[in-house]
PDB file of C-alpha atoms in Angstrom:
ATOM      1  CA  UNK A  23    -164.146 135.686 123.452  1.00 43.00           C
ATOM      2  CA  UNK A  24    -164.391 131.977 124.212  1.00 44.00           C
ATOM      3  CA  UNK A  25    -162.619 129.456 122.018  1.00 42.00           C
ATOM      4  CA  UNK A  26    -164.651 128.557 118.924  1.00 43.00           C
ATOM      5  CA  UNK A  27    -166.953 131.569 119.399  1.00 41.00           C
ATOM      6  CA  UNK A  28    -167.124 133.846 116.382  1.00 43.00           C
ATOM      7  CA  UNK A  29    -167.859 137.526 116.331  1.00 44.00           C
ATOM      8  CA  UNK A  30    -171.396 138.099 115.134  1.00 49.00           C
ATOM      9  CA  UNK A  31    -171.531 139.502 111.638  1.00 52.00           C
ATOM     10  CA  UNK A  32    -174.786 141.043 110.476  1.00 65.00           C
ATOM     11  CA  UNK A  33    -176.538 139.316 107.612  1.00 87.00           C
ATOM     12  CA  UNK A  34    -177.601 141.158 104.465  1.00 88.00           C
ATOM     13  CA  UNK A  35    -181.051 141.994 105.845  1.00 88.00           C
ATOM     14  CA  UNK A  36    -179.530 143.223 109.109  1.00 91.00           C
ATOM     15  CA  UNK A  37    -177.072 145.462 107.264  1.00 92.00           C
ATOM     16  CA  UNK A  38    -179.848 146.798 105.041  1.00 91.00           C
ATOM     17  CA  UNK A  39    -181.859 147.741 108.101  1.00 90.00           C
ATOM     18  CA  UNK A  40    -178.859 149.433 109.708  1.00 91.00           C
ATOM     19  CA  UNK A  41    -178.217 151.321 106.459  1.00 89.00           C
ATOM     20  CA  UNK A  42    -181.921 152.314 106.405  1.00 88.00           C
ATOM     21  CA  UNK A  43    -181.309 153.890 109.782  1.00 87.00           C
ATOM     22  CA  UNK A  44    -178.741 156.202 108.218  1.00 85.00           C
ATOM     23  CA  UNK A  45    -175.492 154.395 109.072  1.00 87.00           C
ATOM     24  CA  UNK A  46    -173.399 154.646 105.877  1.00 85.00           C
ATOM     25  CA  UNK A  47    -170.833 152.224 107.309  1.00 90.00           C
ATOM     26  CA  UNK A  48    -173.425 149.483 106.878  1.00 90.00           C
ATOM     27  CA  UNK A  49    -173.343 150.129 103.114  1.00 89.00           C
ATOM     28  CA  UNK A  50    -169.573 149.585 103.139  1.00 90.00           C
ATOM     29  CA  UNK A  51    -170.080 146.248 104.907  1.00 92.00           C
ATOM     30  CA  UNK A  52    -173.004 145.289 102.692  1.00 92.00           C
ATOM     31  CA  UNK A  53    -171.389 145.707  99.288  1.00 91.00           C
ATOM     32  CA  UNK A  54    -168.817 142.891  99.650  1.00 92.00           C
ATOM     33  CA  UNK A  55    -171.666 140.564 100.669  1.00 91.00           C
ATOM     34  CA  UNK A  56    -173.889 141.384  97.671  1.00 91.00           C
ATOM     35  CA  UNK A  57    -171.364 142.385  94.999  1.00 92.00           C
ATOM     36  CA  UNK A  58    -171.016 138.869  93.587  1.00 90.00           C
ATOM     37  CA  UNK A  59    -174.773 138.504  93.156  1.00 89.00           C
ATOM     38  CA  UNK A  60    -175.078 141.967  91.597  1.00 91.00           C
ATOM     39  CA  UNK A  61    -172.255 141.117  89.201  1.00 92.00           C
ATOM     40  CA  UNK A  62    -173.975 137.839  88.284  1.00 89.00           C
ATOM     41  CA  UNK A  63    -177.226 139.730  87.586  1.00 86.00           C
ATOM     42  CA  UNK A  64    -175.427 142.260  85.383  1.00 88.00           C
ATOM     43  CA  UNK A  65    -173.435 139.580  83.581  1.00 86.00           C
ATOM     44  CA  UNK A  66    -176.565 137.543  82.811  1.00 81.00           C
ATOM     45  CA  UNK A  67    -178.280 140.542  81.301  1.00 79.00           C
ATOM     46  CA  UNK A  68    -175.297 141.808  79.323  1.00 80.00           C
ATOM     47  CA  UNK A  69    -174.480 138.301  78.046  1.00 76.00           C
ATOM     48  CA  UNK A  70    -177.775 138.360  76.126  1.00 69.00           C
ATOM     49  CA  UNK A  71    -176.796 141.564  74.342  1.00 63.00           C
ATOM     50  CA  UNK A  72    -175.594 141.623  70.748  1.00 51.00           C
ATOM     51  CA  UNK A  73    -172.810 144.104  71.394  1.00 55.00           C
ATOM     52  CA  UNK A  74    -175.077 147.158  71.247  1.00 55.00           C
ATOM     53  CA  UNK A  75    -174.076 148.132  74.775  1.00 60.00           C
ATOM     54  CA  UNK A  76    -170.365 148.571  75.435  1.00 65.00           C
ATOM     55  CA  UNK A  77    -170.763 148.546  79.213  1.00 76.00           C
ATOM     56  CA  UNK A  78    -169.183 145.650  81.100  1.00 86.00           C
ATOM     57  CA  UNK A  79    -170.848 143.919  84.058  1.00 87.00           C
ATOM     58  CA  UNK A  80    -168.403 145.500  86.527  1.00 90.00           C
ATOM     59  CA  UNK A  81    -169.169 148.984  85.195  1.00 89.00           C
ATOM     60  CA  UNK A  82    -172.902 148.358  85.428  1.00 90.00           C
ATOM     61  CA  UNK A  83    -172.624 147.122  89.020  1.00 91.00           C
ATOM     62  CA  UNK A  84    -170.424 150.063  89.978  1.00 91.00           C
ATOM     63  CA  UNK A  85    -172.948 152.509  88.511  1.00 90.00           C
ATOM     64  CA  UNK A  86    -175.774 150.776  90.390  1.00 90.00           C
ATOM     65  CA  UNK A  87    -173.795 150.988  93.651  1.00 89.00           C
ATOM     66  CA  UNK A  88    -173.128 154.697  93.115  1.00 88.00           C
ATOM     67  CA  UNK A  89    -176.801 155.338  92.473  1.00 87.00           C
ATOM     68  CA  UNK A  90    -177.839 153.317  95.517  1.00 87.00           C
ATOM     69  CA  UNK A  91    -175.391 155.237  97.681  1.00 83.00           C
ATOM     70  CA  UNK A  92    -176.770 158.534  96.410  1.00 78.00           C
ATOM     71  CA  UNK A  93    -180.376 157.587  97.120  1.00 75.00           C
ATOM     72  CA  UNK A  94    -182.380 159.011  99.959  1.00 72.00           C
ATOM     73  CA  UNK A  95    -182.625 156.519 102.800  1.00 69.00           C
ATOM     74  CA  UNK A  96    -184.804 153.558 101.860  1.00 79.00           C
ATOM     75  CA  UNK A  97    -186.638 151.369 104.364  1.00 85.00           C
ATOM     76  CA  UNK A  98    -185.171 148.088 103.122  1.00 87.00           C
ATOM     77  CA  UNK A  99    -187.443 145.163 103.870  1.00 83.00           C
ATOM     78  CA  UNK A 100    -185.083 142.303 103.122  1.00 83.00           C
ATOM     79  CA  UNK A 101    -182.503 140.895 100.754  1.00 83.00           C
ATOM     80  CA  UNK A 102    -185.099 140.330  98.014  1.00 83.00           C
ATOM     81  CA  UNK A 103    -186.236 143.946  98.200  1.00 84.00           C
ATOM     82  CA  UNK A 104    -182.622 145.069  97.765  1.00 88.00           C
ATOM     83  CA  UNK A 105    -182.071 142.905  94.676  1.00 87.00           C
ATOM     84  CA  UNK A 106    -185.419 144.024  93.241  1.00 86.00           C
ATOM     85  CA  UNK A 107    -184.417 147.665  93.580  1.00 87.00           C
ATOM     86  CA  UNK A 108    -180.985 146.823  92.151  1.00 90.00           C
ATOM     87  CA  UNK A 109    -182.604 145.234  89.077  1.00 89.00           C
ATOM     88  CA  UNK A 110    -184.667 148.407  88.638  1.00 87.00           C
ATOM     89  CA  UNK A 111    -181.465 150.478  88.936  1.00 90.00           C
ATOM     90  CA  UNK A 112    -179.824 148.329  86.246  1.00 89.00           C
ATOM     91  CA  UNK A 113    -182.820 149.011  84.033  1.00 87.00           C
ATOM     92  CA  UNK A 114    -182.474 152.758  84.638  1.00 87.00           C
ATOM     93  CA  UNK A 115    -178.724 152.745  83.919  1.00 88.00           C
ATOM     94  CA  UNK A 116    -179.228 150.861  80.653  1.00 84.00           C
ATOM     95  CA  UNK A 117    -182.105 153.093  79.564  1.00 84.00           C
ATOM     96  CA  UNK A 118    -180.008 156.185  80.344  1.00 84.00           C
ATOM     97  CA  UNK A 119    -177.209 154.782  78.173  1.00 81.00           C
ATOM     98  CA  UNK A 120    -179.684 154.109  75.351  1.00 77.00           C
ATOM     99  CA  UNK A 121    -181.024 157.669  75.577  1.00 78.00           C
ATOM    100  CA  UNK A 122    -177.531 159.174  75.529  1.00 79.00           C
ATOM    101  CA  UNK A 123    -176.634 157.075  72.490  1.00 75.00           C
ATOM    102  CA  UNK A 124    -179.781 158.145  70.694  1.00 72.00           C
ATOM    103  CA  UNK A 125    -179.157 161.817  71.513  1.00 69.00           C
ATOM    104  CA  UNK A 126    -175.505 161.581  70.452  1.00 65.00           C
ATOM    105  CA  UNK A 127    -176.038 159.887  67.123  1.00 59.00           C
ATOM    106  CA  UNK A 128    -176.622 161.676  63.904  1.00 48.00           C
ATOM    107  CA  UNK A 129    -177.877 159.720  60.940  1.00 46.00           C
ATOM    108  CA  UNK A 130    -178.447 156.223  62.389  1.00 48.00           C
ATOM    109  CA  UNK A 131    -181.419 155.398  64.543  1.00 50.00           C
ATOM    110  CA  UNK A 132    -179.294 155.387  67.716  1.00 48.00           C
ATOM    111  CA  UNK A 133    -181.558 152.746  69.206  1.00 49.00           C
ATOM    112  CA  UNK A 134    -180.131 150.116  71.515  1.00 47.00           C
ATOM    113  CA  UNK A 135    -181.944 146.887  70.702  1.00 49.00           C
ATOM    114  CA  UNK A 136    -182.424 144.242  73.355  1.00 49.00           C
ATOM    115  CA  UNK A 137    -183.546 140.695  72.641  1.00 47.00           C
ATOM    116  CA  UNK A 138    -186.814 139.727  74.217  1.00 44.00           C
ATOM    117  CA  UNK A 139    -185.512 136.189  74.247  1.00 43.00           C
ATOM    118  CA  UNK A 140    -188.076 134.905  76.654  1.00 41.00           C
ATOM    119  CA  UNK A 141    -190.989 135.872  74.444  1.00 38.00           C
ATOM    120  CA  UNK A 142    -191.317 132.555  72.703  1.00 35.00           C
ATOM    121  CA  UNK A 143    -194.775 133.099  71.285  1.00 31.00           C
ATOM    122  CA  UNK A 144    -193.341 133.738  67.832  1.00 32.00           C
ATOM    123  CA  UNK A 145    -190.865 131.568  65.989  1.00 32.00           C
ATOM    124  CA  UNK A 146    -188.471 134.449  65.467  1.00 35.00           C
ATOM    125  CA  UNK A 147    -187.345 136.247  68.587  1.00 38.00           C
ATOM    126  CA  UNK A 148    -188.149 139.923  68.321  1.00 42.00           C
ATOM    127  CA  UNK A 149    -185.952 142.786  69.437  1.00 48.00           C
ATOM    128  CA  UNK A 150    -187.198 145.876  71.192  1.00 57.00           C
ATOM    129  CA  UNK A 151    -185.272 148.993  71.973  1.00 76.00           C
ATOM    130  CA  UNK A 152    -184.614 149.742  75.631  1.00 79.00           C
ATOM    131  CA  UNK A 153    -186.654 152.924  75.628  1.00 82.00           C
ATOM    132  CA  UNK A 154    -189.702 151.148  74.213  1.00 85.00           C
ATOM    133  CA  UNK A 155    -189.275 148.357  76.723  1.00 85.00           C
ATOM    134  CA  UNK A 156    -188.945 150.914  79.512  1.00 88.00           C
ATOM    135  CA  UNK A 157    -192.180 152.643  78.447  1.00 89.00           C
ATOM    136  CA  UNK A 158    -193.987 149.307  78.146  1.00 90.00           C
ATOM    137  CA  UNK A 159    -192.821 148.285  81.626  1.00 91.00           C
ATOM    138  CA  UNK A 160    -194.050 151.597  83.032  1.00 92.00           C
ATOM    139  CA  UNK A 161    -197.457 150.942  81.434  1.00 93.00           C
ATOM    140  CA  UNK A 162    -197.500 147.410  82.815  1.00 94.00           C
ATOM    141  CA  UNK A 163    -196.542 148.715  86.283  1.00 93.00           C
ATOM    142  CA  UNK A 164    -199.494 151.108  86.172  1.00 95.00           C
ATOM    143  CA  UNK A 165    -201.759 148.105  85.555  1.00 94.00           C
ATOM    144  CA  UNK A 166    -200.031 145.596  87.824  1.00 95.00           C
ATOM    145  CA  UNK A 167    -196.854 146.554  89.681  1.00 93.00           C
ATOM    146  CA  UNK A 168    -195.969 142.982  90.683  1.00 94.00           C
ATOM    147  CA  UNK A 169    -196.036 141.721  87.099  1.00 94.00           C
ATOM    148  CA  UNK A 170    -193.697 144.550  86.085  1.00 93.00           C
ATOM    149  CA  UNK A 171    -191.405 143.622  88.986  1.00 91.00           C
ATOM    150  CA  UNK A 172    -191.311 140.022  87.774  1.00 93.00           C
ATOM    151  CA  UNK A 173    -190.150 141.236  84.352  1.00 92.00           C
ATOM    152  CA  UNK A 174    -187.502 143.529  85.885  1.00 89.00           C
ATOM    153  CA  UNK A 175    -186.157 140.780  88.109  1.00 88.00           C
ATOM    154  CA  UNK A 176    -186.085 138.217  85.318  1.00 88.00           C
ATOM    155  CA  UNK A 177    -185.060 140.368  82.352  1.00 83.00           C
ATOM    156  CA  UNK A 178    -182.764 142.937  83.962  1.00 82.00           C
ATOM    157  CA  UNK A 179    -181.832 141.071  87.124  1.00 80.00           C
ATOM    158  CA  UNK A 180    -181.416 137.646  85.552  1.00 78.00           C
ATOM    159  CA  UNK A 181    -183.062 135.982  88.536  1.00 82.00           C
ATOM    160  CA  UNK A 182    -184.577 132.528  88.295  1.00 86.00           C
ATOM    161  CA  UNK A 183    -188.286 132.016  88.901  1.00 92.00           C
ATOM    162  CA  UNK A 184    -187.491 130.608  92.344  1.00 91.00           C
ATOM    163  CA  UNK A 185    -185.350 133.638  93.212  1.00 86.00           C
ATOM    164  CA  UNK A 186    -188.116 135.968  92.032  1.00 90.00           C
ATOM    165  CA  UNK A 187    -190.684 134.173  94.186  1.00 91.00           C
ATOM    166  CA  UNK A 188    -188.397 134.572  97.189  1.00 86.00           C
ATOM    167  CA  UNK A 189    -187.661 138.225  96.415  1.00 84.00           C
ATOM    168  CA  UNK A 190    -191.351 139.113  96.060  1.00 87.00           C
ATOM    169  CA  UNK A 191    -192.592 136.849  98.839  1.00 89.00           C
ATOM    170  CA  UNK A 192    -195.066 135.019  96.585  1.00 93.00           C
ATOM    171  CA  UNK A 193    -195.494 131.440  95.417  1.00 96.00           C
ATOM    172  CA  UNK A 194    -193.590 130.035  92.469  1.00 96.00           C
ATOM    173  CA  UNK A 195    -196.930 129.403  90.722  1.00 97.00           C
ATOM    174  CA  UNK A 196    -197.798 133.099  91.086  1.00 96.00           C
ATOM    175  CA  UNK A 197    -194.474 134.090  89.511  1.00 96.00           C
ATOM    176  CA  UNK A 198    -195.036 131.724  86.584  1.00 96.00           C
ATOM    177  CA  UNK A 199    -198.551 133.124  86.065  1.00 96.00           C
ATOM    178  CA  UNK A 200    -197.307 136.723  86.305  1.00 96.00           C
ATOM    179  CA  UNK A 201    -194.482 135.993  83.865  1.00 95.00           C
ATOM    180  CA  UNK A 202    -196.832 134.358  81.342  1.00 94.00           C
ATOM    181  CA  UNK A 203    -199.186 137.342  81.475  1.00 94.00           C
ATOM    182  CA  UNK A 204    -196.383 139.933  81.332  1.00 93.00           C
ATOM    183  CA  UNK A 205    -194.622 138.167  78.472  1.00 90.00           C
ATOM    184  CA  UNK A 206    -197.788 138.108  76.368  1.00 90.00           C
ATOM    185  CA  UNK A 207    -198.588 141.718  77.302  1.00 89.00           C
ATOM    186  CA  UNK A 208    -195.106 142.940  76.354  1.00 88.00           C
ATOM    187  CA  UNK A 209    -195.237 140.985  73.112  1.00 87.00           C
ATOM    188  CA  UNK A 210    -198.467 142.767  72.201  1.00 87.00           C
ATOM    189  CA  UNK A 211    -196.905 146.150  73.065  1.00 86.00           C
ATOM    190  CA  UNK A 212    -193.502 145.746  71.474  1.00 83.00           C
ATOM    191  CA  UNK A 213    -193.858 143.578  68.406  1.00 78.00           C
ATOM    192  CA  UNK A 214    -195.303 145.125  65.260  1.00 71.00           C
ATOM    193  CA  UNK A 215    -198.545 143.302  64.595  1.00 64.00           C
ATOM    194  CA  UNK A 216    -198.479 141.836  68.128  1.00 58.00           C
ATOM    195  CA  UNK A 217    -201.727 143.651  68.854  1.00 54.00           C
ATOM    196  CA  UNK A 218    -204.590 141.300  68.097  1.00 40.00           C
TER     197      UNK A 218
END
């Protein structure tokens, strides 16, 4: 190798495509490149919690990685697609934890409440349990999958509006419009009396 020439290292998208082709070694190379961002996503979400979930960001990321590794091969499109799927995995992990807690509790409601802190329509910020939020997101996805993805990326993934626009390949204005619609829709679904 000539002086100053570096060995080519695949970027995240390149590694995702190699992994899509069935090469598990690409996953091993990918994780160190994306782990920090996954940890940041998990930390942002868990930092909003009121202590109802005992899982730490590292544990959440590790569970997401295990689930991703166990998945059937996915045709990864790009980095944004990967982080979108990772946000959905975080949602699934947290909902599974909420369901286990509910099933394991006797007496109390066993509901894990999550703040819908970005629903600023009302003066008080309502809480919704993860299972109700999960059902509402499934209903929203049936109506408009992209709007549900915006919520997943923002709420569970902790991504900024700019990051969401990049991940979904749409304009920032579209993301803001989708978020405004989804926020109002979820408020109507999740807040008692939110239905008008």
